[in-house]
Amino acid sequence: MRSSTRLVTATTAALLCVGALSACGPDNSGQDGGKTAAPAATSAAATGTAPTGAPATGASTSKPDGKGIPAKAWMDTKGIPMDETYHYAPLAANAKPVTGAVTFKGMELCHTAPTKDQEGQFTGTAAKASVGFGGDRWTAQQTLLVHGDPTHSSGTKQLTNLAADNLEDALKSCAKTAPGATVKVDSADGAPYFAAVLTVPQQDGSTATLHEYVTSDGGWVSELSVWATTKGGAQPKDAWKGPEDKYVATGMSAPLCEAFPGCDGHQ
């Protein structure tokens, strides 16, 4: 994975990018079993499942212009673990825009909010889409943050790298910010994605089991969180099952590379 030592060398460029956002901002334990091969690619709009939750807000088919994320940028729910059991509703139909600095789900569960110095890294065109049933059944949420077109500004790419680095660092350090948490990183060093399984005690005595995936390329960062919350040491209601991590990551990245310029296939 990218080294967090980039922080010092990239800080100046990142701050310049934030200061001139109009120039370089957006154009807008046994749970590891049951992994399967990659699902067949289909359109999210063709899932045939009625949407749940709030209707899309700010979703469009155009480039991001500060008003939303294109509907085609969201991953197909057939690529989300546990979709075979739950048949999740389309993400684009449940997307909600985020204003200000976005807090990714993994950071939220680990009680890690962006610092004042990091707020610029976590601010851009952003949205979240959550589907599922809650409680001890698996909920899925994809969070997207778009800084813009990196082909027009190297600062955009650097800003994206900083955000992804700090998100991954927050996940790896979850036990420091959420006492009792455990973190098992599944992705190899140098993989073009981050994948981990976390267990995080909650204030009400329950425990959240979180399968976390992070990808980034060009000028965007994508997080997929799939979690269930149980009490008294119980296991989630339904046994974990889903594609291999690399296929989940591809399902996250491919639509974004189609929707936005600047992807080079590497984080």
PDB file of C-alpha atoms in Angstrom:
ATOM      1  CA  MET A   1       0.000   0.000   0.000  1.00  0.00           C
ATOM      2  CA  ARG A   2       1.084   3.578  -0.314  1.00  0.00           C
ATOM      3  CA  SER A   3       3.347   4.706   2.529  1.00  0.00           C
ATOM      4  CA  SER A   4       1.993   7.335   4.863  1.00  0.00           C
ATOM      5  CA  THR A   5       5.356   9.065   4.507  1.00  0.00           C
ATOM      6  CA  ARG A   6       3.827  10.762   1.488  1.00  0.00           C
ATOM      7  CA  LEU A   7       2.059  12.992   3.963  1.00  0.00           C
ATOM      8  CA  VAL A   8       5.004  15.380   4.362  1.00  0.00           C
ATOM      9  CA  THR A   9       5.906  15.606   0.689  1.00  0.00           C
ATOM     10  CA  ALA A  10       2.321  15.944  -0.467  1.00  0.00           C
ATOM     11  CA  THR A  11       1.044  18.354   2.191  1.00  0.00           C
ATOM     12  CA  THR A  12       2.103  21.521   0.372  1.00  0.00           C
ATOM     13  CA  ALA A  13       0.464  20.449  -2.872  1.00  0.00           C
ATOM     14  CA  ALA A  14      -2.641  19.319  -1.025  1.00  0.00           C
ATOM     15  CA  LEU A  15      -2.992  22.654   0.758  1.00  0.00           C
ATOM     16  CA  LEU A  16      -2.539  24.530  -2.515  1.00  0.00           C
ATOM     17  CA  CYS A  17      -5.231  22.340  -4.026  1.00  0.00           C
ATOM     18  CA  VAL A  18      -7.623  23.054  -1.166  1.00  0.00           C
ATOM     19  CA  GLY A  19      -6.880  26.766  -1.320  1.00  0.00           C
ATOM     20  CA  ALA A  20      -7.744  26.843  -5.003  1.00  0.00           C
ATOM     21  CA  LEU A  21     -10.552  24.316  -5.081  1.00  0.00           C
ATOM     22  CA  SER A  22     -12.181  25.889  -8.096  1.00  0.00           C
ATOM     23  CA  ALA A  23      -9.041  25.150 -10.090  1.00  0.00           C
ATOM     24  CA  CYS A  24      -8.332  21.600  -8.939  1.00  0.00           C
ATOM     25  CA  GLY A  25     -11.553  20.537  -7.260  1.00  0.00           C
ATOM     26  CA  PRO A  26     -14.317  18.355  -8.685  1.00  0.00           C
ATOM     27  CA  ASP A  27     -15.711  18.603 -12.131  1.00  0.00           C
ATOM     28  CA  ASN A  28     -18.025  17.745  -9.844  1.00  0.00           C
ATOM     29  CA  SER A  29     -13.336 -14.935  13.247  1.00  0.00           C
ATOM     30  CA  GLY A  30     -14.527 -17.559  11.183  1.00  0.00           C
ATOM     31  CA  GLN A  31     -16.178 -14.987   8.973  1.00  0.00           C
ATOM     32  CA  ASP A  32     -13.695 -15.252   6.118  1.00  0.00           C
ATOM     33  CA  GLY A  33     -15.247 -18.366   4.633  1.00  0.00           C
ATOM     34  CA  GLY A  34     -17.899 -18.565   1.963  1.00  0.00           C
ATOM     35  CA  LYS A  35     -16.055 -16.471  -0.631  1.00  0.00           C
ATOM     36  CA  THR A  36     -17.009 -17.175  -4.217  1.00  0.00           C
ATOM     37  CA  ALA A  37     -15.817 -16.223  -7.665  1.00  0.00           C
ATOM     38  CA  ALA A  38     -16.693 -12.909  -9.278  1.00  0.00           C
ATOM     39  CA  PRO A  39     -20.401 -12.391  -9.998  1.00  0.00           C
ATOM     40  CA  ALA A  40     -21.630 -11.691 -13.485  1.00  0.00           C
ATOM     41  CA  ALA A  41     -21.637  -7.971 -14.277  1.00  0.00           C
ATOM     42  CA  THR A  42     -25.088  -6.433 -14.581  1.00  0.00           C
ATOM     43  CA  SER A  43     -26.492  -2.942 -14.407  1.00  0.00           C
ATOM     44  CA  ALA A  44     -27.670  -1.768 -11.000  1.00  0.00           C
ATOM     45  CA  ALA A  45     -30.777  -0.424 -12.650  1.00  0.00           C
ATOM     46  CA  ALA A  46     -31.571  -3.911 -13.947  1.00  0.00           C
ATOM     47  CA  THR A  47     -31.592  -5.711 -10.624  1.00  0.00           C
ATOM     48  CA  GLY A  48     -35.360  -5.757 -10.559  1.00  0.00           C
ATOM     49  CA  THR A  49     -35.417  -5.021  -6.835  1.00  0.00           C
ATOM     50  CA  ALA A  50     -37.512  -2.171  -5.536  1.00  0.00           C
ATOM     51  CA  PRO A  51     -35.381   0.496  -3.849  1.00  0.00           C
ATOM     52  CA  THR A  52     -35.516   0.961  -0.100  1.00  0.00           C
ATOM     53  CA  GLY A  53     -34.810   4.040   1.973  1.00  0.00           C
ATOM     54  CA  ALA A  54     -34.737   7.602   0.719  1.00  0.00           C
ATOM     55  CA  PRO A  55     -34.829   8.271  -3.032  1.00  0.00           C
ATOM     56  CA  ALA A  56     -31.724   9.445  -4.810  1.00  0.00           C
ATOM     57  CA  THR A  57     -30.705  12.992  -4.063  1.00  0.00           C
ATOM     58  CA  GLY A  58     -28.311  14.757  -6.379  1.00  0.00           C
ATOM     59  CA  ALA A  59     -27.842  11.648  -8.548  1.00  0.00           C
ATOM     60  CA  SER A  60     -27.370  12.411 -12.213  1.00  0.00           C
ATOM     61  CA  THR A  61     -25.842  10.961 -15.342  1.00  0.00           C
ATOM     62  CA  SER A  62     -23.558  13.954 -15.908  1.00  0.00           C
ATOM     63  CA  LYS A  63     -20.092  14.706 -14.563  1.00  0.00           C
ATOM     64  CA  PRO A  64     -19.957  15.866 -10.959  1.00  0.00           C
ATOM     65  CA  ASP A  65     -20.487  19.611 -10.795  1.00  0.00           C
ATOM     66  CA  GLY A  66     -20.887  20.045  -7.059  1.00  0.00           C
ATOM     67  CA  LYS A  67     -24.468  18.785  -7.154  1.00  0.00           C
ATOM     68  CA  GLY A  68     -23.996  15.029  -7.015  1.00  0.00           C
ATOM     69  CA  ILE A  69     -22.396  11.771  -8.119  1.00  0.00           C
ATOM     70  CA  PRO A  70     -23.420  10.178 -11.451  1.00  0.00           C
ATOM     71  CA  ALA A  71     -25.710   7.192 -10.977  1.00  0.00           C
ATOM     72  CA  LYS A  72     -23.386   5.029 -13.078  1.00  0.00           C
ATOM     73  CA  ALA A  73     -20.523   5.588 -10.607  1.00  0.00           C
ATOM     74  CA  TRP A  74     -22.119   3.381  -7.919  1.00  0.00           C
ATOM     75  CA  MET A  75     -21.188  -0.293  -7.818  1.00  0.00           C
ATOM     76  CA  ASP A  76     -23.620  -2.984  -8.897  1.00  0.00           C
ATOM     77  CA  THR A  77     -25.111  -4.507  -5.752  1.00  0.00           C
ATOM     78  CA  LYS A  78     -24.513  -7.991  -7.164  1.00  0.00           C
ATOM     79  CA  GLY A  79     -20.843  -7.379  -6.394  1.00  0.00           C
ATOM     80  CA  ILE A  80     -21.542  -6.676  -2.704  1.00  0.00           C
ATOM     81  CA  PRO A  81     -20.977  -9.559  -0.272  1.00  0.00           C
ATOM     82  CA  MET A  82     -24.253 -11.005   1.075  1.00  0.00           C
ATOM     83  CA  ASP A  83     -26.262  -9.774  -1.926  1.00  0.00           C
ATOM     84  CA  GLU A  84     -26.962 -13.397  -2.794  1.00  0.00           C
ATOM     85  CA  THR A  85     -28.892 -13.606   0.477  1.00  0.00           C
ATOM     86  CA  TYR A  86     -30.360 -10.086   0.729  1.00  0.00           C
ATOM     87  CA  HIS A  87     -30.744  -8.890  -2.869  1.00  0.00           C
ATOM     88  CA  TYR A  88     -29.805  -5.341  -1.933  1.00  0.00           C
ATOM     89  CA  ALA A  89     -31.653  -2.435  -3.530  1.00  0.00           C
ATOM     90  CA  PRO A  90     -29.673  -0.331  -6.054  1.00  0.00           C
ATOM     91  CA  LEU A  91     -27.215   2.014  -4.389  1.00  0.00           C
ATOM     92  CA  ALA A  92     -27.834   4.939  -6.747  1.00  0.00           C
ATOM     93  CA  ALA A  93     -31.516   4.947  -5.773  1.00  0.00           C
ATOM     94  CA  ASN A  94     -30.559   5.362  -2.114  1.00  0.00           C
ATOM     95  CA  ALA A  95     -27.704   7.852  -2.455  1.00  0.00           C
ATOM     96  CA  LYS A  96     -27.615  10.955  -0.285  1.00  0.00           C
ATOM     97  CA  PRO A  97     -25.153  13.825  -0.753  1.00  0.00           C
ATOM     98  CA  VAL A  98     -22.664  14.711   1.966  1.00  0.00           C
ATOM     99  CA  THR A  99     -21.785  18.316   2.730  1.00  0.00           C
ATOM    100  CA  GLY A 100     -18.576  19.320   4.442  1.00  0.00           C
ATOM    101  CA  ALA A 101     -15.904  16.800   5.409  1.00  0.00           C
ATOM    102  CA  VAL A 102     -17.131  13.239   4.878  1.00  0.00           C
ATOM    103  CA  THR A 103     -16.672  10.634   7.616  1.00  0.00           C
ATOM    104  CA  PHE A 104     -16.322   7.168   6.145  1.00  0.00           C
ATOM    105  CA  LYS A 105     -18.203   4.364   7.924  1.00  0.00           C
ATOM    106  CA  GLY A 106     -15.032   2.631   9.074  1.00  0.00           C
ATOM    107  CA  MET A 107     -13.799   5.863  10.648  1.00  0.00           C
ATOM    108  CA  GLU A 108     -17.191   6.384  12.284  1.00  0.00           C
ATOM    109  CA  LEU A 109     -17.167   2.936  13.916  1.00  0.00           C
ATOM    110  CA  CYS A 110     -13.546   3.424  14.999  1.00  0.00           C
ATOM    111  CA  HIS A 111     -14.409   6.841  16.482  1.00  0.00           C
ATOM    112  CA  THR A 112     -11.935   8.591  14.189  1.00  0.00           C
ATOM    113  CA  ALA A 113     -13.085  11.861  12.646  1.00  0.00           C
ATOM    114  CA  PRO A 114     -10.936  13.886  10.229  1.00  0.00           C
ATOM    115  CA  THR A 115      -8.737  16.335  12.093  1.00  0.00           C
ATOM    116  CA  LYS A 116      -8.890  20.041  11.329  1.00  0.00           C
ATOM    117  CA  ASP A 117      -5.795  19.671   9.144  1.00  0.00           C
ATOM    118  CA  GLN A 118      -7.370  16.731   7.281  1.00  0.00           C
ATOM    119  CA  GLU A 119     -10.740  18.307   6.535  1.00  0.00           C
ATOM    120  CA  GLY A 120      -9.615  19.499   3.101  1.00  0.00           C
ATOM    121  CA  GLN A 121      -8.626  15.955   2.160  1.00  0.00           C
ATOM    122  CA  PHE A 122     -12.090  14.667   3.052  1.00  0.00           C
ATOM    123  CA  THR A 123     -14.053  17.454   1.348  1.00  0.00           C
ATOM    124  CA  GLY A 124     -15.245  17.331  -2.251  1.00  0.00           C
ATOM    125  CA  THR A 125     -18.236  15.992  -4.122  1.00  0.00           C
ATOM    126  CA  ALA A 126     -19.367  13.198  -1.810  1.00  0.00           C
ATOM    127  CA  ALA A 127     -22.332  10.905  -1.216  1.00  0.00           C
ATOM    128  CA  LYS A 128     -23.343   7.811   0.747  1.00  0.00           C
ATOM    129  CA  ALA A 129     -25.740   5.016  -0.131  1.00  0.00           C
ATOM    130  CA  SER A 130     -26.867   2.525   2.512  1.00  0.00           C
ATOM    131  CA  VAL A 131     -28.968  -0.608   1.915  1.00  0.00           C
ATOM    132  CA  GLY A 132     -29.950  -3.510   4.135  1.00  0.00           C
ATOM    133  CA  PHE A 133     -31.901  -4.308   7.265  1.00  0.00           C
ATOM    134  CA  GLY A 134     -29.747  -3.268  10.226  1.00  0.00           C
ATOM    135  CA  GLY A 135     -29.261  -5.020  13.541  1.00  0.00           C
ATOM    136  CA  ASP A 136     -27.746  -8.493  13.357  1.00  0.00           C
ATOM    137  CA  ARG A 137     -28.362  -8.666   9.602  1.00  0.00           C
ATOM    138  CA  TRP A 138     -25.749  -7.288   7.213  1.00  0.00           C
ATOM    139  CA  THR A 139     -26.057  -3.663   6.106  1.00  0.00           C
ATOM    140  CA  ALA A 140     -24.007  -2.384   3.170  1.00  0.00           C
ATOM    141  CA  GLN A 141     -22.920   1.194   2.589  1.00  0.00           C
ATOM    142  CA  GLN A 142     -20.794   2.679  -0.163  1.00  0.00           C
ATOM    143  CA  THR A 143     -19.283   6.111   0.405  1.00  0.00           C
ATOM    144  CA  LEU A 144     -17.807   8.051  -2.514  1.00  0.00           C
ATOM    145  CA  LEU A 145     -15.546  11.106  -2.381  1.00  0.00           C
ATOM    146  CA  VAL A 146     -14.554  12.821  -5.626  1.00  0.00           C
ATOM    147  CA  HIS A 147     -11.871  15.511  -5.695  1.00  0.00           C
ATOM    148  CA  GLY A 148     -11.925  16.069  -9.459  1.00  0.00           C
ATOM    149  CA  ASP A 149      -9.961  15.351 -12.617  1.00  0.00           C
ATOM    150  CA  PRO A 150      -6.305  14.550 -11.820  1.00  0.00           C
ATOM    151  CA  THR A 151      -5.308  15.027 -15.451  1.00  0.00           C
ATOM    152  CA  HIS A 152      -5.821  18.767 -14.937  1.00  0.00           C
ATOM    153  CA  SER A 153      -3.995  19.057 -11.606  1.00  0.00           C
ATOM    154  CA  SER A 154      -1.407  16.885  -9.882  1.00  0.00           C
ATOM    155  CA  GLY A 155      -2.657  18.336  -6.603  1.00  0.00           C
ATOM    156  CA  THR A 156      -5.958  16.491  -7.086  1.00  0.00           C
ATOM    157  CA  LYS A 157      -4.196  13.125  -7.240  1.00  0.00           C
ATOM    158  CA  GLN A 158      -2.088  13.991  -4.203  1.00  0.00           C
ATOM    159  CA  LEU A 159      -5.170  15.074  -2.250  1.00  0.00           C
ATOM    160  CA  THR A 160      -6.886  11.783  -3.108  1.00  0.00           C
ATOM    161  CA  ASN A 161      -3.829   9.781  -2.032  1.00  0.00           C
ATOM    162  CA  LEU A 162      -3.723  11.600   1.300  1.00  0.00           C
ATOM    163  CA  ALA A 163      -7.404  10.904   1.979  1.00  0.00           C
ATOM    164  CA  ALA A 164      -7.050   7.197   1.133  1.00  0.00           C
ATOM    165  CA  ASP A 165      -3.867   6.882   3.209  1.00  0.00           C
ATOM    166  CA  ASN A 166      -5.467   8.496   6.251  1.00  0.00           C
ATOM    167  CA  LEU A 167      -8.617   6.383   5.914  1.00  0.00           C
ATOM    168  CA  GLU A 168      -6.559   3.180   5.815  1.00  0.00           C
ATOM    169  CA  ASP A 169      -4.384   4.335   8.731  1.00  0.00           C
ATOM    170  CA  ALA A 170      -7.517   5.031  10.793  1.00  0.00           C
ATOM    171  CA  LEU A 171      -8.789   1.513  10.123  1.00  0.00           C
ATOM    172  CA  LYS A 172      -5.481  -0.156  10.953  1.00  0.00           C
ATOM    173  CA  SER A 173      -5.289   1.840  14.200  1.00  0.00           C
ATOM    174  CA  CYS A 174      -8.901   1.187  15.230  1.00  0.00           C
ATOM    175  CA  ALA A 175      -7.887  -0.510  18.504  1.00  0.00           C
ATOM    176  CA  LYS A 176      -6.230   2.744  19.607  1.00  0.00           C
ATOM    177  CA  THR A 177      -9.364   4.822  19.141  1.00  0.00           C
ATOM    178  CA  ALA A 178     -11.979   2.153  19.938  1.00  0.00           C
ATOM    179  CA  PRO A 179     -10.706   0.139  22.931  1.00  0.00           C
ATOM    180  CA  GLY A 180     -11.285  -3.587  22.496  1.00  0.00           C
ATOM    181  CA  ALA A 181     -11.471  -3.413  18.695  1.00  0.00           C
ATOM    182  CA  THR A 182      -9.677  -6.001  16.571  1.00  0.00           C
ATOM    183  CA  VAL A 183      -8.384  -5.530  13.029  1.00  0.00           C
ATOM    184  CA  LYS A 184      -7.457  -8.263  10.551  1.00  0.00           C
ATOM    185  CA  VAL A 185      -6.073  -6.875   7.296  1.00  0.00           C
ATOM    186  CA  ASP A 186      -6.778  -9.273   4.433  1.00  0.00           C
ATOM    187  CA  SER A 187      -5.230  -7.353   1.522  1.00  0.00           C
ATOM    188  CA  ALA A 188      -1.546  -7.843   0.727  1.00  0.00           C
ATOM    189  CA  ASP A 189       0.970  -5.003   0.797  1.00  0.00           C
ATOM    190  CA  GLY A 190       0.979  -3.391  -2.628  1.00  0.00           C
ATOM    191  CA  ALA A 191      -2.504  -4.612  -3.563  1.00  0.00           C
ATOM    192  CA  PRO A 192      -4.552  -2.024  -5.507  1.00  0.00           C
ATOM    193  CA  TYR A 193      -7.178  -2.103  -2.762  1.00  0.00           C
ATOM    194  CA  PHE A 194      -7.486  -2.369   1.027  1.00  0.00           C
ATOM    195  CA  ALA A 195      -9.592  -5.051   2.697  1.00  0.00           C
ATOM    196  CA  ALA A 196      -9.968  -5.822   6.386  1.00  0.00           C
ATOM    197  CA  VAL A 197     -12.320  -7.358   8.943  1.00  0.00           C
ATOM    198  CA  LEU A 198     -12.872  -5.407  12.161  1.00  0.00           C
ATOM    199  CA  THR A 199     -14.794  -6.124  15.339  1.00  0.00           C
ATOM    200  CA  VAL A 200     -15.630  -2.963  17.255  1.00  0.00           C
ATOM    201  CA  PRO A 201     -17.317  -2.874  20.697  1.00  0.00           C
ATOM    202  CA  GLN A 202     -20.158  -0.349  20.919  1.00  0.00           C
ATOM    203  CA  GLN A 203     -21.191   1.811  23.864  1.00  0.00           C
ATOM    204  CA  ASP A 204     -24.400  -0.174  24.429  1.00  0.00           C
ATOM    205  CA  GLY A 205     -22.437  -3.398  24.926  1.00  0.00           C
ATOM    206  CA  SER A 206     -23.020  -4.751  21.432  1.00  0.00           C
ATOM    207  CA  THR A 207     -20.286  -5.504  18.908  1.00  0.00           C
ATOM    208  CA  ALA A 208     -20.131  -4.426  15.277  1.00  0.00           C
ATOM    209  CA  THR A 209     -18.498  -6.845  12.850  1.00  0.00           C
ATOM    210  CA  LEU A 210     -17.302  -4.873   9.843  1.00  0.00           C
ATOM    211  CA  HIS A 211     -15.986  -6.039   6.478  1.00  0.00           C
ATOM    212  CA  GLU A 212     -14.243  -2.998   5.030  1.00  0.00           C
ATOM    213  CA  TYR A 213     -13.008  -2.329   1.488  1.00  0.00           C
ATOM    214  CA  VAL A 214     -11.246   0.805   0.194  1.00  0.00           C
ATOM    215  CA  THR A 215     -10.214   1.647  -3.354  1.00  0.00           C
ATOM    216  CA  SER A 216      -8.904   4.875  -4.862  1.00  0.00           C
ATOM    217  CA  ASP A 217      -7.708   5.970  -8.275  1.00  0.00           C
ATOM    218  CA  GLY A 218      -7.462   9.207 -10.196  1.00  0.00           C
ATOM    219  CA  GLY A 219      -9.386  11.772  -8.188  1.00  0.00           C
ATOM    220  CA  TRP A 220     -11.760   9.592  -6.153  1.00  0.00           C
ATOM    221  CA  VAL A 221     -11.894   7.421  -3.025  1.00  0.00           C
ATOM    222  CA  SER A 222     -14.475   4.658  -2.559  1.00  0.00           C
ATOM    223  CA  GLU A 223     -15.333   2.805   0.648  1.00  0.00           C
ATOM    224  CA  LEU A 224     -17.619  -0.214   0.915  1.00  0.00           C
ATOM    225  CA  SER A 225     -18.605  -1.177   4.460  1.00  0.00           C
ATOM    226  CA  VAL A 226     -20.683  -4.270   5.195  1.00  0.00           C
ATOM    227  CA  TRP A 227     -21.485  -4.713   8.888  1.00  0.00           C
ATOM    228  CA  ALA A 228     -23.793  -6.351  11.408  1.00  0.00           C
ATOM    229  CA  THR A 229     -24.269  -5.559  15.096  1.00  0.00           C
ATOM    230  CA  THR A 230     -24.852  -8.288  17.695  1.00  0.00           C
ATOM    231  CA  LYS A 231     -25.156  -8.501  21.475  1.00  0.00           C
ATOM    232  CA  GLY A 232     -23.763 -10.872  24.073  1.00  0.00           C
ATOM    233  CA  GLY A 233     -21.102 -12.398  21.850  1.00  0.00           C
ATOM    234  CA  ALA A 234     -23.645 -13.652  19.329  1.00  0.00           C
ATOM    235  CA  GLN A 235     -22.819 -14.067  15.644  1.00  0.00           C
ATOM    236  CA  PRO A 236     -24.612 -12.178  12.831  1.00  0.00           C
ATOM    237  CA  LYS A 237     -27.917 -13.776  11.869  1.00  0.00           C
ATOM    238  CA  ASP A 238     -26.667 -14.906   8.449  1.00  0.00           C
ATOM    239  CA  ALA A 239     -23.284 -16.521   7.773  1.00  0.00           C
ATOM    240  CA  TRP A 240     -20.868 -14.371   5.771  1.00  0.00           C
ATOM    241  CA  LYS A 241     -20.755 -15.096   2.059  1.00  0.00           C
ATOM    242  CA  GLY A 242     -19.472 -13.076  -0.850  1.00  0.00           C
ATOM    243  CA  PRO A 243     -16.991 -12.741  -3.713  1.00  0.00           C
ATOM    244  CA  GLU A 244     -13.243 -12.729  -3.076  1.00  0.00           C
ATOM    245  CA  ASP A 245     -11.889  -9.376  -1.955  1.00  0.00           C
ATOM    246  CA  LYS A 246     -10.235  -8.642  -5.299  1.00  0.00           C
ATOM    247  CA  TYR A 247     -13.558  -9.038  -7.094  1.00  0.00           C
ATOM    248  CA  VAL A 248     -15.316  -6.771  -4.624  1.00  0.00           C
ATOM    249  CA  ALA A 249     -12.612  -4.148  -5.222  1.00  0.00           C
ATOM    250  CA  THR A 250     -12.987  -4.442  -8.989  1.00  0.00           C
ATOM    251  CA  GLY A 251     -16.743  -4.039  -8.630  1.00  0.00           C
ATOM    252  CA  MET A 252     -16.143  -0.819  -6.705  1.00  0.00           C
ATOM    253  CA  SER A 253     -13.530   0.661  -9.044  1.00  0.00           C
ATOM    254  CA  ALA A 254     -14.758  -0.202 -12.530  1.00  0.00           C
ATOM    255  CA  PRO A 255     -17.899   2.008 -12.496  1.00  0.00           C
ATOM    256  CA  LEU A 256     -15.932   4.943 -11.062  1.00  0.00           C
ATOM    257  CA  CYS A 257     -13.250   4.667 -13.732  1.00  0.00           C
ATOM    258  CA  GLU A 258     -16.034   4.697 -16.305  1.00  0.00           C
ATOM    259  CA  ALA A 259     -17.688   7.723 -14.729  1.00  0.00           C
ATOM    260  CA  PHE A 260     -14.600   9.844 -14.052  1.00  0.00           C
ATOM    261  CA  PRO A 261     -11.359  10.564 -15.936  1.00  0.00           C
ATOM    262  CA  GLY A 262      -7.848   9.933 -14.674  1.00  0.00           C
ATOM    263  CA  CYS A 263      -7.828   6.265 -13.639  1.00  0.00           C
ATOM    264  CA  ASP A 264      -4.488   4.542 -14.132  1.00  0.00           C
ATOM    265  CA  GLY A 265      -5.296   1.222 -12.504  1.00  0.00           C
ATOM    266  CA  HIS A 266      -3.220   1.901  -9.420  1.00  0.00           C
ATOM    267  CA  GLN A 267      -3.959   3.469  -6.071  1.00  0.00           C
TER     268      GLN A 267
END
